[in-house]
Coordinates of N, CA and C in Angstrom, one line a residue:
M48 N -23.2 4.4 1.6 CA -22.2 4.8 2.5 C -21.2 5.7 1.8
S49 N -20.9 6.8 2.4 CA -20.0 7.8 1.7 C -18.7 8.0 2.6
E50 N -17.7 8.6 2.0 CA -16.5 8.8 2.7 C -16.7 9.9 3.8
S51 N -16.0 9.7 4.9 CA -16.1 10.7 6.0 C -15.2 11.9 5.6
P52 N -15.5 13.1 6.3 CA -14.6 14.2 6.1 C -13.1 13.9 6.4
R53 N -12.8 13.1 7.3 CA -11.5 12.7 7.7 C -10.8 11.9 6.5
E54 N -11.6 11.0 5.9 CA -11.1 10.2 4.7 C -10.9 11.1 3.6
A55 N -11.8 12.1 3.3 CA -11.7 13.0 2.2 C -10.4 13.9 2.3
A56 N -10.2 14.4 3.5 CA -9.0 15.2 3.8 C -7.7 14.3 3.6
H57 N -7.8 13.1 4.0 CA -6.6 12.2 3.8 C -6.4 11.9 2.3
R58 N -7.4 11.8 1.5 CA -7.3 11.5 0.1 C -6.6 12.7 -0.6
V59 N -7.0 13.9 -0.2 CA -6.4 15.1 -0.8 C -4.9 15.2 -0.5
A60 N -4.6 14.9 0.8 CA -3.2 14.9 1.2 C -2.4 13.8 0.5
S61 N -3.0 12.6 0.3 CA -2.4 11.5 -0.3 C -2.1 11.8 -1.8
D62 N -3.1 12.5 -2.5 CA -2.9 12.8 -3.9 C -1.7 13.8 -4.1
A63 N -1.4 14.5 -3.0 CA -0.3 15.6 -3.1 C 1.1 15.0 -2.7
E64 N 1.2 13.7 -2.3 CA 2.5 13.1 -1.9 C 3.4 13.1 -3.1
L65 N 4.7 13.3 -2.9 CA 5.7 13.1 -3.9 C 6.1 11.6 -4.0
I66 N 5.8 11.1 -5.2 CA 6.0 9.6 -5.4 C 7.2 9.4 -6.4
A67 N 7.9 8.3 -6.2 CA 9.0 7.9 -7.1 C 8.4 7.7 -8.5
W68 N 9.0 8.3 -9.5 CA 8.7 8.2 -10.9 C 9.8 7.4 -11.6
V69 N 9.4 6.3 -12.3 CA 10.5 5.5 -12.9 C 10.1 5.2 -14.3
D70 N 11.1 4.6 -15.0 CA 10.9 4.2 -16.4 C 10.5 2.8 -16.5
E71 N 10.4 2.3 -17.7 CA 9.9 0.9 -18.0 C 10.9 -0.2 -17.4
H72 N 12.1 0.3 -17.0 CA 13.1 -0.7 -16.5 C 13.3 -0.4 -15.0
D73 N 12.4 0.4 -14.4 CA 12.4 0.7 -12.9 C 13.6 1.6 -12.6
N74 N 14.1 2.3 -13.5 CA 15.2 3.3 -13.2 C 14.5 4.6 -12.7
L75 N 15.0 5.1 -11.6 CA 14.4 6.3 -11.0 C 14.6 7.5 -12.0
L76 N 13.5 8.2 -12.3 CA 13.6 9.4 -13.2 C 13.4 10.7 -12.3
G77 N 12.8 10.6 -11.2 CA 12.6 11.8 -10.3 C 11.4 11.5 -9.5
S78 N 10.6 12.6 -9.2 CA 9.4 12.4 -8.3 C 8.3 13.3 -8.9
L79 N 7.1 12.9 -8.7 CA 5.9 13.6 -9.1 C 4.9 13.5 -8.1
V80 N 4.0 14.4 -8.1 CA 2.8 14.4 -7.2 C 2.0 13.2 -7.6
R81 N 1.5 12.4 -6.7 CA 0.7 11.2 -7.0 C -0.4 11.4 -8.0
S82 N -1.1 12.4 -7.9 CA -2.2 12.6 -8.8 C -1.7 12.9 -10.2
D83 N -0.6 13.6 -10.4 CA 0.0 13.8 -11.7 C 0.5 12.5 -12.3
L84 N 1.1 11.7 -11.5 CA 1.6 10.4 -12.0 C 0.4 9.6 -12.6
R85 N -0.7 9.5 -11.8 CA -1.8 8.7 -12.2 C -2.5 9.3 -13.5
E86 N -2.7 10.7 -13.5 CA -3.4 11.3 -14.6 C -2.6 11.3 -15.9
R87 N -1.3 11.3 -15.8 CA -0.4 11.3 -17.0 C -0.1 9.8 -17.4
G88 N -0.5 8.8 -16.7 CA -0.3 7.5 -17.0 C 1.2 7.1 -16.9
L89 N 2.0 7.7 -16.0 CA 3.4 7.4 -15.9 C 3.6 6.3 -14.9
I90 N 4.8 5.8 -14.8 CA 5.1 4.6 -14.0 C 5.6 5.0 -12.6
G91 N 5.1 4.4 -11.6 CA 5.5 4.7 -10.2 C 6.0 3.4 -9.6
R92 N 6.2 3.4 -8.3 CA 6.6 2.2 -7.6 C 5.6 1.9 -6.5
G93 N 5.4 0.7 -6.2 CA 4.4 0.3 -5.2 C 5.0 -0.9 -4.4
T94 N 4.4 -1.1 -3.2 CA 4.7 -2.2 -2.3 C 3.4 -3.0 -1.9
Y95 N 3.6 -4.2 -1.7 CA 2.5 -5.1 -1.2 C 3.1 -5.9 0.0
I96 N 2.5 -5.9 1.1 CA 3.0 -6.6 2.3 C 1.9 -7.5 2.8
M97 N 2.1 -8.8 2.7 CA 1.2 -9.8 3.2 C 1.6 -10.1 4.7
L98 N 0.6 -9.9 5.6 CA 0.9 -10.1 7.0 C 0.2 -11.4 7.4
F99 N 1.0 -12.2 8.1 CA 0.5 -13.5 8.6 C 0.7 -13.5 10.1
N100 N -0.1 -14.4 10.8 CA 0.2 -14.6 12.2 C 1.0 -16.0 12.3
S101 N 1.4 -16.3 13.5 CA 2.2 -17.6 13.6 C 1.4 -18.8 13.3
A102 N 0.1 -18.8 13.2 CA -0.7 -19.9 12.8 C -0.8 -20.0 11.3
G103 N -0.2 -19.1 10.6 CA -0.2 -19.1 9.1 C -1.5 -18.5 8.5
E104 N -2.3 -17.8 9.3 CA -3.4 -17.1 8.8 C -3.0 -15.8 8.2
L105 N -3.7 -15.4 7.1 CA -3.4 -14.1 6.4 C -4.3 -13.0 6.9
C106 N -3.7 -11.8 7.1 CA -4.5 -10.7 7.5 C -5.2 -10.1 6.2
V107 N -6.5 -10.0 6.2 CA -7.2 -9.3 5.1 C -7.8 -8.1 5.7
H108 N -7.9 -7.0 4.9 CA -8.6 -5.8 5.4 C -9.4 -5.2 4.3
R109 N -10.4 -4.4 4.8 CA -11.3 -3.7 3.9 C -10.9 -2.3 3.8
R110 N -10.8 -1.8 2.5 CA -10.3 -0.5 2.2 C -11.5 0.5 2.4
T111 N -11.1 1.7 2.8 CA -12.1 2.8 3.0 C -12.7 3.2 1.7
L112 N -13.8 3.9 1.7 CA -14.4 4.4 0.5 C -13.7 5.6 -0.1
S113 N -12.7 6.2 0.6 CA -11.9 7.3 0.0 C -10.8 6.8 -0.8
K114 N -10.5 5.5 -0.8 CA -9.3 5.0 -1.6 C -9.6 5.3 -3.1
A115 N -8.6 5.7 -3.8 CA -8.7 6.0 -5.3 C -9.0 4.7 -6.1
I116 N -8.4 3.6 -5.6 CA -8.5 2.4 -6.3 C -9.1 1.4 -5.4
Y117 N -10.2 0.7 -5.9 CA -10.9 -0.3 -5.2 C -11.5 0.1 -3.9
P118 N -12.1 1.2 -3.8 CA -12.7 1.7 -2.5 C -13.7 0.7 -2.0
G119 N -13.7 0.4 -0.7 CA -14.6 -0.5 0.0 C -14.4 -2.0 -0.3
F120 N -13.4 -2.3 -1.1 CA -13.1 -3.7 -1.4 C -12.2 -4.3 -0.3
W121 N -12.2 -5.7 -0.2 CA -11.3 -6.4 0.7 C -10.0 -6.5 0.0
D122 N -8.9 -6.5 0.8 CA -7.5 -6.6 0.2 C -6.7 -7.6 1.0
V123 N -5.8 -8.3 0.3 CA -5.0 -9.3 1.0 C -3.6 -8.8 1.4
A124 N -3.3 -7.5 1.0 CA -2.0 -7.0 1.4 C -2.1 -5.5 1.8
A125 N -1.3 -5.1 2.8 CA -1.1 -3.7 3.0 C -0.2 -3.2 2.0
G126 N 0.0 -1.9 1.9 CA 0.9 -1.4 0.9 C 0.5 -0.1 0.3
G127 N 1.3 0.4 -0.6 CA 1.0 1.7 -1.2 C 2.2 2.1 -2.1
M128 N 2.2 3.4 -2.4 CA 3.1 3.9 -3.3 C 4.4 4.2 -2.6
V129 N 5.5 4.0 -3.3 CA 6.9 4.3 -2.8 C 7.1 5.8 -2.9
Q130 N 7.4 6.5 -1.8 CA 7.6 7.9 -1.9 C 9.0 8.2 -2.5
A131 N 9.2 9.5 -2.9 CA 10.4 9.8 -3.7 C 11.7 9.5 -3.0
H132 N 11.8 9.6 -1.7 CA 13.0 9.4 -1.0 C 13.2 8.0 -0.4
E133 N 12.3 7.0 -0.7 CA 12.3 5.7 -0.1 C 12.8 4.6 -1.0
T134 N 13.3 3.6 -0.4 CA 13.5 2.3 -1.0 C 12.2 1.5 -0.9
Y135 N 12.1 0.4 -1.7 CA 11.0 -0.5 -1.6 C 10.8 -1.0 -0.1
A136 N 11.8 -1.4 0.5 CA 11.8 -2.0 1.9 C 11.3 -0.9 2.9
E137 N 11.8 0.3 2.7 CA 11.4 1.4 3.6 C 9.9 1.7 3.4
S138 N 9.5 1.7 2.2 CA 8.1 2.0 1.9 C 7.2 0.9 2.5
A139 N 7.6 -0.4 2.4 CA 6.9 -1.5 2.9 C 6.7 -1.4 4.5
A140 N 7.8 -1.0 5.1 CA 7.8 -0.9 6.6 C 6.9 0.3 7.0
R141 N 7.0 1.4 6.3 CA 6.1 2.5 6.6 C 4.6 2.2 6.4
E142 N 4.3 1.6 5.3 CA 2.9 1.3 5.0 C 2.3 0.3 6.0
L143 N 3.1 -0.7 6.4 CA 2.6 -1.7 7.3 C 2.3 -1.1 8.7
E144 N 3.2 -0.1 9.1 CA 3.0 0.6 10.3 C 1.8 1.5 10.2
E145 N 1.7 2.3 9.1 CA 0.6 3.2 8.9 C -0.8 2.5 8.9
E146 N -0.9 1.5 8.1 CA -2.2 0.9 7.8 C -2.7 -0.1 8.9
L147 N -1.7 -0.9 9.5 CA -2.1 -1.9 10.4 C -1.5 -1.8 11.8
G148 N -0.6 -0.7 12.0 CA 0.0 -0.5 13.3 C 1.1 -1.5 13.6
V149 N 1.6 -2.2 12.6 CA 2.7 -3.2 12.9 C 4.0 -2.6 12.6
S150 N 4.9 -2.6 13.6 CA 6.3 -2.1 13.3 C 7.3 -3.0 14.0
G151 N 8.5 -2.8 13.5 CA 9.7 -3.5 14.1 C 9.7 -5.0 13.8
V152 N 9.0 -5.4 12.8 CA 9.0 -6.9 12.4 C 9.9 -7.0 11.2
P153 N 10.6 -8.2 11.1 CA 11.4 -8.4 9.9 C 10.5 -8.6 8.7
L154 N 10.9 -8.0 7.6 CA 10.1 -8.1 6.3 C 10.9 -9.1 5.4
T155 N 10.2 -10.1 4.9 CA 10.8 -11.0 3.9 C 10.5 -10.5 2.5
A156 N 11.5 -10.3 1.7 CA 11.3 -9.8 0.3 C 10.9 -11.0 -0.6
H157 N 10.0 -10.8 -1.5 CA 9.6 -11.9 -2.4 C 9.8 -11.5 -3.8
D158 N 8.8 -11.2 -4.5 CA 8.9 -10.9 -6.0 C 9.0 -9.4 -6.3
H159 N 9.6 -9.1 -7.4 CA 9.7 -7.7 -7.9 C 9.1 -7.8 -9.3
F160 N 8.0 -7.1 -9.6 CA 7.3 -7.3 -10.9 C 6.7 -6.0 -11.4
Y161 N 6.3 -6.0 -12.6 CA 5.6 -4.9 -13.2 C 4.1 -5.2 -13.3
F162 N 3.3 -4.2 -12.9 CA 1.8 -4.3 -12.9 C 1.2 -3.2 -13.6
E163 N 0.2 -3.5 -14.5 CA -0.5 -2.4 -15.2 C -2.0 -2.7 -15.3
D164 N -2.8 -1.7 -15.0 CA -4.2 -1.8 -15.3 C -4.7 -0.5 -15.7
P165 N -6.0 -0.3 -16.1 CA -6.4 1.0 -16.6 C -6.1 2.2 -15.6
G166 N -6.0 2.0 -14.3 CA -5.8 3.1 -13.4 C -4.4 3.3 -12.9
S167 N -3.4 2.4 -13.2 CA -2.1 2.5 -12.7 C -1.1 1.7 -13.5
R168 N 0.2 2.2 -13.4 CA 1.3 1.5 -14.0 C 2.4 1.5 -12.9
L169 N 2.8 0.3 -12.4 CA 3.7 0.3 -11.3 C 4.7 -0.8 -11.4
W170 N 5.9 -0.5 -10.9 CA 6.9 -1.5 -10.6 C 6.6 -1.8 -9.1
C171 N 6.5 -3.1 -8.7 CA 6.1 -3.4 -7.4 C 7.1 -4.4 -6.8
S172 N 7.2 -4.4 -5.4 CA 7.9 -5.4 -4.7 C 6.9 -5.9 -3.6
A173 N 7.0 -7.2 -3.5 CA 6.1 -7.9 -2.5 C 6.9 -8.4 -1.3
F174 N 6.4 -8.2 -0.1 CA 7.0 -8.6 1.1 C 6.0 -9.4 2.0
S175 N 6.5 -10.1 3.0 CA 5.6 -10.7 4.0 C 6.3 -10.5 5.4
A176 N 5.4 -10.6 6.4 CA 5.9 -10.5 7.8 C 4.9 -11.3 8.6
V177 N 5.4 -11.7 9.8 CA 4.6 -12.4 10.8 C 4.4 -11.5 12.0
W178 N 3.2 -11.5 12.5 CA 2.8 -10.7 13.6 C 1.7 -11.3 14.4
D179 N 1.9 -11.4 15.7 CA 0.8 -12.0 16.6 C 0.3 -10.9 17.6
G180 N 0.7 -9.7 17.4 CA 0.2 -8.6 18.3 C -1.1 -8.0 17.8
P181 N -1.6 -7.0 18.5 CA -2.8 -6.4 18.1 C -2.6 -5.5 16.8
L182 N -3.7 -5.4 16.1 CA -3.7 -4.5 14.9 C -4.2 -3.1 15.3
V183 N -3.6 -2.1 14.8 CA -4.1 -0.7 15.1 C -4.4 -0.1 13.7
L184 N -5.6 -0.1 13.3 CA -6.0 0.3 11.9 C -6.0 1.8 11.7
Q185 N -5.5 2.2 10.5 CA -5.5 3.6 10.1 C -6.9 3.9 9.6
P186 N -7.7 4.7 10.3 CA -9.1 4.9 10.0 C -9.3 5.5 8.6
E187 N -8.3 6.3 8.1 CA -8.5 6.9 6.8 C -8.3 5.9 5.7
E188 N -7.7 4.7 5.9 CA -7.5 3.8 4.9 C -8.1 2.4 5.1
V189 N -8.3 2.0 6.3 CA -8.7 0.6 6.6 C -10.0 0.7 7.5
L190 N -11.1 0.0 7.0 CA -12.3 0.0 7.7 C -12.3 -1.1 8.8
E191 N -11.8 -2.3 8.4 CA -11.8 -3.4 9.3 C -10.7 -4.4 8.8
A192 N -10.3 -5.3 9.7 CA -9.2 -6.3 9.3 C -9.4 -7.5 10.2
R193 N -9.0 -8.6 9.7 CA -9.1 -9.9 10.4 C -8.1 -10.9 9.8
F194 N -7.6 -11.8 10.6 CA -6.8 -12.9 10.1 C -7.7 -14.1 9.7
M195 N -7.4 -14.7 8.5 CA -8.2 -15.8 8.0 C -7.3 -16.9 7.6
P196 N -7.7 -18.2 7.7 CA -6.9 -19.3 7.3 C -6.8 -19.3 5.7
I197 N -5.7 -19.7 5.3 CA -5.5 -19.9 3.8 C -5.9 -21.3 3.5
E198 N -6.9 -21.5 2.6 CA -7.3 -22.8 2.2 C -6.9 -23.2 0.8

């Protein structure tokens, strides 16, 4: 299974986004194109949003094959990179609406932490929200989604 032309175009546009660039203490240094930030091993900002329904089930979704990190894998949180002009909360609201079609819901802030792996270095903020409405998936980023009980 390969990425669609639509996913490929989205990946190119995503790599060109201006992303918040920060230091090891999460102080804003400026902005860089996403691909430059990744290639140079610099620190950015990211958000994770766990979406629950009122029954307490967690929304999990499968990432498209065009995603730079973990393509085709299941994910427990919507989210992404904080753009140059955004706060963490603004980024979380934007990502939740883009990826799952959920807007206008209160976001609960949880932890703020540093994350590093071979592909990224990020200061992150985690949020959660509750939603019982329909999901509208972003086809360039999400293949499928469902709510599952937490056991």
